[in-house]
GROMACS .gro file of C-alpha atoms in nm:
model
  319
    1UNK     CA    1   0.000   0.000   0.000
    2UNK     CA    2   0.289   0.238   0.064
    3UNK     CA    3   0.388   0.252  -0.302
    4UNK     CA    4   0.035   0.310  -0.433
    5UNK     CA    5  -0.027   0.573  -0.167
    6UNK     CA    6   0.298   0.740  -0.272
    7UNK     CA    7   0.175   0.749  -0.631
    8UNK     CA    8  -0.152   0.908  -0.520
    9UNK     CA    9   0.036   1.175  -0.324
   10UNK     CA   10   0.248   1.260  -0.628
   11UNK     CA   11  -0.060   1.278  -0.852
   12UNK     CA   12  -0.226   1.514  -0.605
   13UNK     CA   13   0.081   1.739  -0.596
   14UNK     CA   14   0.099   1.738  -0.976
   15UNK     CA   15  -0.272   1.825  -0.995
   16UNK     CA   16  -0.346   1.540  -1.234
   17UNK     CA   17  -0.719   1.554  -1.320
   18UNK     CA   18  -0.801   1.191  -1.241
   19UNK     CA   19  -1.064   1.048  -1.008
   20UNK     CA   20  -0.971   0.710  -0.865
   21UNK     CA   21  -1.178   0.404  -0.784
   22UNK     CA   22  -0.988   0.233  -0.502
   23UNK     CA   23  -1.006  -0.136  -0.413
   24UNK     CA   24  -0.829  -0.344  -0.148
   25UNK     CA   25  -0.800  -0.697  -0.286
   26UNK     CA   26  -0.698  -1.001  -0.082
   27UNK     CA   27  -0.385  -1.163  -0.226
   28UNK     CA   28  -0.535  -1.508  -0.165
   29UNK     CA   29  -0.884  -1.443  -0.298
   30UNK     CA   30  -1.020  -1.698  -0.545
   31UNK     CA   31  -1.161  -1.434  -0.778
   32UNK     CA   32  -1.098  -1.088  -0.914
   33UNK     CA   33  -1.372  -0.886  -0.738
   34UNK     CA   34  -1.659  -0.793  -0.967
   35UNK     CA   35  -1.658  -0.424  -0.870
   36UNK     CA   36  -1.286  -0.395  -0.944
   37UNK     CA   37  -1.324  -0.582  -1.273
   38UNK     CA   38  -1.615  -0.361  -1.378
   39UNK     CA   39  -1.414  -0.050  -1.296
   40UNK     CA   40  -1.129  -0.161  -1.523
   41UNK     CA   41  -1.371  -0.254  -1.800
   42UNK     CA   42  -1.542   0.086  -1.770
   43UNK     CA   43  -1.229   0.302  -1.760
   44UNK     CA   44  -0.991   0.083  -1.961
   45UNK     CA   45  -0.702   0.143  -1.718
   46UNK     CA   46  -0.583   0.068  -1.365
   47UNK     CA   47  -0.275   0.096  -1.147
   48UNK     CA   48  -0.207  -0.186  -0.905
   49UNK     CA   49   0.039  -0.268  -0.633
   50UNK     CA   50   0.218  -0.603  -0.605
   51UNK     CA   51   0.034  -0.919  -0.499
   52UNK     CA   52   0.215  -1.189  -0.303
   53UNK     CA   53   0.170  -1.556  -0.397
   54UNK     CA   54   0.306  -1.794  -0.129
   55UNK     CA   55   0.464  -2.117  -0.250
   56UNK     CA   56   0.279  -2.325   0.011
   57UNK     CA   57  -0.070  -2.213  -0.096
   58UNK     CA   58  -0.274  -2.417  -0.348
   59UNK     CA   59  -0.455  -2.103  -0.463
   60UNK     CA   60  -0.387  -1.943  -0.802
   61UNK     CA   61  -0.190  -1.620  -0.810
   62UNK     CA   62  -0.411  -1.311  -0.807
   63UNK     CA   63  -0.180  -1.168  -1.074
   64UNK     CA   64  -0.266  -1.460  -1.305
   65UNK     CA   65  -0.637  -1.438  -1.221
   66UNK     CA   66  -0.646  -1.070  -1.319
   67UNK     CA   67  -0.443  -1.115  -1.637
   68UNK     CA   68  -0.651  -1.407  -1.762
   69UNK     CA   69  -0.986  -1.257  -1.657
   70UNK     CA   70  -0.916  -0.937  -1.851
   71UNK     CA   71  -0.706  -1.106  -2.124
   72UNK     CA   72  -0.411  -0.877  -2.054
   73UNK     CA   73  -0.193  -1.074  -2.291
   74UNK     CA   74   0.119  -0.854  -2.314
   75UNK     CA   75   0.340  -0.762  -2.020
   76UNK     CA   76   0.571  -0.477  -2.119
   77UNK     CA   77   0.860  -0.356  -1.902
   78UNK     CA   78   1.108  -0.081  -1.990
   79UNK     CA   79   1.453  -0.116  -1.829
   80UNK     CA   80   1.709   0.163  -1.865
   81UNK     CA   81   1.992   0.344  -1.690
   82UNK     CA   82   1.860   0.614  -1.459
   83UNK     CA   83   2.087   0.922  -1.464
   84UNK     CA   84   2.253   0.967  -1.126
   85UNK     CA   85   2.210   0.603  -1.027
   86UNK     CA   86   2.533   0.407  -1.053
   87UNK     CA   87   2.521   0.057  -1.199
   88UNK     CA   88   2.767  -0.195  -1.337
   89UNK     CA   89   2.633  -0.164  -1.693
   90UNK     CA   90   2.592   0.157  -1.893
   91UNK     CA   91   2.379   0.236  -2.200
   92UNK     CA   92   2.113  -0.022  -2.118
   93UNK     CA   93   1.775   0.040  -2.282
   94UNK     CA   94   1.569  -0.279  -2.304
   95UNK     CA   95   1.198  -0.343  -2.347
   96UNK     CA   96   1.082  -0.691  -2.247
   97UNK     CA   97   0.751  -0.812  -2.389
   98UNK     CA   98   0.611  -1.124  -2.225
   99UNK     CA   99   0.314  -1.337  -2.328
  100UNK     CA  100   0.096  -1.324  -2.020
  101UNK     CA  101  -0.180  -1.580  -2.055
  102UNK     CA  102  -0.039  -1.926  -2.131
  103UNK     CA  103   0.293  -2.113  -2.121
  104UNK     CA  104   0.396  -2.265  -1.789
  105UNK     CA  105   0.154  -2.033  -1.609
  106UNK     CA  106  -0.154  -2.206  -1.751
  107UNK     CA  107  -0.206  -2.373  -1.414
  108UNK     CA  108  -0.273  -2.717  -1.560
  109UNK     CA  109  -0.107  -2.951  -1.311
  110UNK     CA  110  -0.205  -3.283  -1.161
  111UNK     CA  111  -0.053  -3.578  -0.979
  112UNK     CA  112  -0.045  -3.875  -1.217
  113UNK     CA  113   0.049  -4.124  -0.946
  114UNK     CA  114   0.180  -4.054  -0.596
  115UNK     CA  115   0.514  -3.878  -0.627
  116UNK     CA  116   0.476  -3.794  -0.998
  117UNK     CA  117   0.334  -3.456  -1.100
  118UNK     CA  118   0.257  -3.351  -1.456
  119UNK     CA  119   0.256  -2.978  -1.538
  120UNK     CA  120   0.140  -2.874  -1.884
  121UNK     CA  121   0.301  -2.593  -2.082
  122UNK     CA  122   0.055  -2.451  -2.332
  123UNK     CA  123   0.180  -2.269  -2.643
  124UNK     CA  124  -0.071  -2.180  -2.913
  125UNK     CA  125  -0.017  -2.034  -3.259
  126UNK     CA  126  -0.294  -1.781  -3.200
  127UNK     CA  127  -0.137  -1.630  -2.891
  128UNK     CA  128   0.219  -1.659  -3.022
  129UNK     CA  129   0.127  -1.466  -3.337
  130UNK     CA  130  -0.055  -1.211  -3.123
  131UNK     CA  131   0.238  -1.139  -2.890
  132UNK     CA  132   0.487  -1.135  -3.179
  133UNK     CA  133   0.270  -0.889  -3.371
  134UNK     CA  134   0.245  -0.671  -3.062
  135UNK     CA  135   0.625  -0.674  -3.019
  136UNK     CA  136   0.695  -0.566  -3.376
  137UNK     CA  137   0.421  -0.303  -3.368
  138UNK     CA  138   0.574  -0.172  -3.044
  139UNK     CA  139   0.916  -0.156  -3.211
  140UNK     CA  140   0.776   0.039  -3.507
  141UNK     CA  141   0.579   0.285  -3.289
  142UNK     CA  142   0.872   0.354  -3.059
  143UNK     CA  143   1.156   0.376  -3.311
  144UNK     CA  144   1.320   0.051  -3.203
  145UNK     CA  145   1.556  -0.135  -3.435
  146UNK     CA  146   1.568  -0.499  -3.323
  147UNK     CA  147   1.343  -0.769  -3.180
  148UNK     CA  148   1.488  -1.077  -3.009
  149UNK     CA  149   1.264  -1.382  -2.964
  150UNK     CA  150   1.372  -1.579  -2.657
  151UNK     CA  151   1.303  -1.954  -2.666
  152UNK     CA  152   1.423  -2.307  -2.591
  153UNK     CA  153   1.330  -2.460  -2.926
  154UNK     CA  154   1.641  -2.677  -2.931
  155UNK     CA  155   1.488  -2.886  -2.649
  156UNK     CA  156   1.114  -2.808  -2.649
  157UNK     CA  157   1.090  -2.849  -3.022
  158UNK     CA  158   0.712  -2.857  -3.050
  159UNK     CA  159   0.612  -2.587  -2.798
  160UNK     CA  160   0.897  -2.339  -2.825
  161UNK     CA  161   0.947  -2.442  -3.186
  162UNK     CA  162   0.594  -2.318  -3.257
  163UNK     CA  163   0.658  -1.992  -3.071
  164UNK     CA  164   0.978  -1.928  -3.266
  165UNK     CA  165   0.809  -2.017  -3.595
  166UNK     CA  166   0.530  -1.767  -3.530
  167UNK     CA  167   0.779  -1.493  -3.439
  168UNK     CA  168   0.985  -1.564  -3.750
  169UNK     CA  169   0.680  -1.544  -3.974
  170UNK     CA  170   0.568  -1.216  -3.819
  171UNK     CA  171   0.922  -1.077  -3.853
  172UNK     CA  172   0.903  -1.126  -4.230
  173UNK     CA  173   0.629  -0.860  -4.239
  174UNK     CA  174   0.863  -0.602  -4.084
  175UNK     CA  175   1.184  -0.596  -4.292
  176UNK     CA  176   1.293  -0.265  -4.136
  177UNK     CA  177   1.325  -0.433  -3.794
  178UNK     CA  178   1.621  -0.662  -3.733
  179UNK     CA  179   1.514  -1.001  -3.594
  180UNK     CA  180   1.697  -1.276  -3.411
  181UNK     CA  181   1.608  -1.582  -3.208
  182UNK     CA  182   1.810  -1.663  -2.897
  183UNK     CA  183   1.801  -1.963  -2.664
  184UNK     CA  184   1.692  -1.860  -2.316
  185UNK     CA  185   1.998  -1.981  -2.124
  186UNK     CA  186   2.229  -1.801  -2.366
  187UNK     CA  187   2.006  -1.494  -2.332
  188UNK     CA  188   2.058  -1.487  -1.956
  189UNK     CA  189   2.433  -1.514  -1.999
  190UNK     CA  190   2.436  -1.243  -2.266
  191UNK     CA  191   2.227  -1.014  -2.044
  192UNK     CA  192   2.475  -1.050  -1.761
  193UNK     CA  193   2.777  -0.986  -1.984
  194UNK     CA  194   2.656  -0.744  -2.254
  195UNK     CA  195   2.299  -0.621  -2.209
  196UNK     CA  196   2.353  -0.333  -2.453
  197UNK     CA  197   2.302  -0.572  -2.746
  198UNK     CA  198   1.930  -0.606  -2.667
  199UNK     CA  199   1.652  -0.374  -2.775
  200UNK     CA  200   1.302  -0.528  -2.775
  201UNK     CA  201   1.274  -0.885  -2.641
  202UNK     CA  202   0.966  -1.103  -2.687
  203UNK     CA  203   0.915  -1.436  -2.511
  204UNK     CA  204   0.674  -1.686  -2.357
  205UNK     CA  205   0.549  -1.646  -2.003
  206UNK     CA  206   0.810  -1.805  -1.776
  207UNK     CA  207   1.112  -1.684  -1.974
  208UNK     CA  208   0.964  -1.334  -1.966
  209UNK     CA  209   0.943  -1.337  -1.589
  210UNK     CA  210   1.305  -1.451  -1.555
  211UNK     CA  211   1.451  -1.221  -1.822
  212UNK     CA  212   1.262  -0.916  -1.693
  213UNK     CA  213   1.385  -0.968  -1.338
  214UNK     CA  214   1.744  -1.018  -1.453
  215UNK     CA  215   1.721  -0.702  -1.662
  216UNK     CA  216   1.594  -0.487  -1.375
  217UNK     CA  217   1.862  -0.627  -1.145
  218UNK     CA  218   2.135  -0.521  -1.387
  219UNK     CA  219   2.061  -0.150  -1.355
  220UNK     CA  220   1.914  -0.090  -1.014
  221UNK     CA  221   1.663  -0.347  -0.891
  222UNK     CA  222   1.291  -0.426  -0.878
  223UNK     CA  223   1.175  -0.102  -0.720
  224UNK     CA  224   1.272   0.119  -1.011
  225UNK     CA  225   1.120   0.016  -1.341
  226UNK     CA  226   0.763   0.042  -1.464
  227UNK     CA  227   0.554  -0.219  -1.637
  228UNK     CA  228   0.215  -0.253  -1.800
  229UNK     CA  229  -0.017  -0.538  -1.888
  230UNK     CA  230  -0.207  -0.467  -2.208
  231UNK     CA  231  -0.494  -0.656  -2.365
  232UNK     CA  232  -0.826  -0.651  -2.537
  233UNK     CA  233  -1.012  -0.522  -2.231
  234UNK     CA  234  -0.779  -0.248  -2.114
  235UNK     CA  235  -0.439  -0.193  -1.958
  236UNK     CA  236  -0.310  -0.236  -1.605
  237UNK     CA  237   0.006  -0.061  -1.485
  238UNK     CA  238   0.236  -0.179  -1.209
  239UNK     CA  239   0.594  -0.231  -1.092
  240UNK     CA  240   0.780  -0.404  -1.374
  241UNK     CA  241   0.960  -0.670  -1.171
  242UNK     CA  242   0.732  -0.921  -1.001
  243UNK     CA  243   0.871  -0.887  -0.648
  244UNK     CA  244   0.614  -0.831  -0.373
  245UNK     CA  245   0.878  -0.748  -0.105
  246UNK     CA  246   0.638  -0.832   0.178
  247UNK     CA  247   0.928  -0.798   0.423
  248UNK     CA  248   0.921  -0.422   0.355
  249UNK     CA  249   0.548  -0.372   0.405
  250UNK     CA  250   0.450  -0.117   0.668
  251UNK     CA  251   0.808  -0.006   0.737
  252UNK     CA  252   0.816   0.310   0.522
  253UNK     CA  253   1.124   0.187   0.334
  254UNK     CA  254   0.984   0.056   0.003
  255UNK     CA  255   1.090   0.229  -0.317
  256UNK     CA  256   0.782   0.375  -0.494
  257UNK     CA  257   0.970   0.472  -0.812
  258UNK     CA  258   0.845   0.184  -1.026
  259UNK     CA  259   0.481   0.241  -0.932
  260UNK     CA  260   0.506   0.617  -0.989
  261UNK     CA  261   0.669   0.565  -1.329
  262UNK     CA  262   0.408   0.300  -1.413
  263UNK     CA  263   0.142   0.560  -1.348
  264UNK     CA  264   0.326   0.787  -1.596
  265UNK     CA  265   0.293   0.505  -1.851
  266UNK     CA  266  -0.080   0.508  -1.779
  267UNK     CA  267  -0.097   0.883  -1.835
  268UNK     CA  268   0.074   0.844  -2.172
  269UNK     CA  269  -0.166   0.564  -2.256
  270UNK     CA  270  -0.444   0.818  -2.189
  271UNK     CA  271  -0.264   1.084  -2.399
  272UNK     CA  272  -0.197   1.293  -2.087
  273UNK     CA  273   0.165   1.339  -2.187
  274UNK     CA  274   0.221   1.677  -2.021
  275UNK     CA  275   0.133   1.541  -1.678
  276UNK     CA  276   0.337   1.227  -1.741
  277UNK     CA  277   0.645   1.427  -1.840
  278UNK     CA  278   0.610   1.654  -1.538
  279UNK     CA  279   0.599   1.366  -1.290
  280UNK     CA  280   0.869   1.162  -1.463
  281UNK     CA  281   1.103   1.463  -1.476
  282UNK     CA  282   1.051   1.518  -1.103
  283UNK     CA  283   1.137   1.155  -1.025
  284UNK     CA  284   1.446   1.167  -1.244
  285UNK     CA  285   1.544   1.497  -1.081
  286UNK     CA  286   1.557   1.329  -0.741
  287UNK     CA  287   1.803   1.068  -0.870
  288UNK     CA  288   2.004   1.320  -1.071
  289UNK     CA  289   2.056   1.527  -0.755
  290UNK     CA  290   2.252   1.234  -0.606
  291UNK     CA  291   2.123   1.331  -0.261
  292UNK     CA  292   2.129   1.002  -0.070
  293UNK     CA  293   1.902   1.139   0.203
  294UNK     CA  294   1.613   1.125  -0.047
  295UNK     CA  295   1.684   0.780  -0.189
  296UNK     CA  296   1.553   0.458  -0.042
  297UNK     CA  297   1.794   0.195   0.084
  298UNK     CA  298   1.769  -0.032  -0.219
  299UNK     CA  299   1.942   0.240  -0.424
  300UNK     CA  300   2.213   0.310  -0.168
  301UNK     CA  301   2.030   0.591   0.011
  302UNK     CA  302   1.932   0.653   0.371
  303UNK     CA  303   1.585   0.792   0.309
  304UNK     CA  304   1.239   0.652   0.365
  305UNK     CA  305   0.946   0.612   0.128
  306UNK     CA  306   0.802   0.943   0.250
  307UNK     CA  307   1.142   1.116   0.213
  308UNK     CA  308   1.151   1.014  -0.152
  309UNK     CA  309   0.793   1.125  -0.215
  310UNK     CA  310   0.857   1.461  -0.047
  311UNK     CA  311   1.161   1.513  -0.271
  312UNK     CA  312   0.954   1.434  -0.581
  313UNK     CA  313   0.683   1.675  -0.469
  314UNK     CA  314   0.944   1.946  -0.406
  315UNK     CA  315   1.074   1.899  -0.762
  316UNK     CA  316   0.719   1.928  -0.892
  317UNK     CA  317   0.678   2.259  -0.710
  318UNK     CA  318   0.997   2.391  -0.869
  319UNK     CA  319   0.890   2.288  -1.222
   0.00000   0.00000   0.00000
C-alpha cells in the first residue's frame, strides 16, 4: 500500500485531473472482485500494487487471475539506466515483452500417481502470433531497431518451436526491424555480460518473468522500473519486476519509483503526456541530484518512502 499511496500523493501534488476508484483486494482471494473488474472494463485502465503468492498455498496467483480474466496478454517492461544512479552496466535500454496468458503459467497440473506430478506448458499459434505482432508493432511505434525472440526450441521443439516459428513469420512482415532468435539460457548469460546488445525482447510467459527480473537487477533493482499489462479489455500498470517485497510492508522503506513511473505510462496511454512528463522529470530529478538522504535503501540511500515522495513533490513545485 505504501507505493500506491505514494503514487496518489504525487498525482495530487501534480494536480493530475483523475478520479480514482480504489479497491483493497486479498492476495489469496479466489476471484478478481466484480466491482474492481467492472471499474477496469469501464475506464480501460488501472494501477495496481504487487500481490504476493506464497509457495505453500494451493490457490492461483491473483496476478494470473487478473491477467486471464481481462485477457491482458502482453506484459511490457522498460529497463534503462537512470541518470545519477550508478550501476555496473551503462547504455542499457531494453523493453521486455512477455506473453501473459499461457505457457507454464496455464495452471494445468495434476498428480499422475503418488510422487509424480505432470505440469502442462501450453503454447498456441494464435497467442504466439498475437504477442509477436504486438512486439513488432511496439518496435515500429517507438523507433526501435531490433526484436529478439527468446526460446528453448532446441529442447522443447514442439512448444517453443511453434513460438519461434510464429515470431519468424511475423518478422518477415517487418523488414525494417532486425530479428533474431536466442536460446533462453544463452540470453541470460548475454544479459549478464553485454545487455547493450538487446533492444526489444519477446518471449513466452516463464522466460519473460526470468529475463525481466534479470534485466531490472542489472541496472538498479525491482523497485525502479515500470511495467504494463495490455490486452483486449484495457491496460493495467504496475511495478515491472514481479517482487512483492512483503518484508518491507508497513516499514516506510519501500521504493515507490516503479509504481510512480508505471502511473506515468498510464498517463501516456491516456494521452496525458504533459502530466506524465512533469511527474517523470521530477522523479528523475531526485536521482540526478545524487542526494542520498532522499533515496531509499535499495538504491544506496538513507531515506524513507516518505522522504523520496517529499523530494519528488518538491521537484514538482519547482517545475
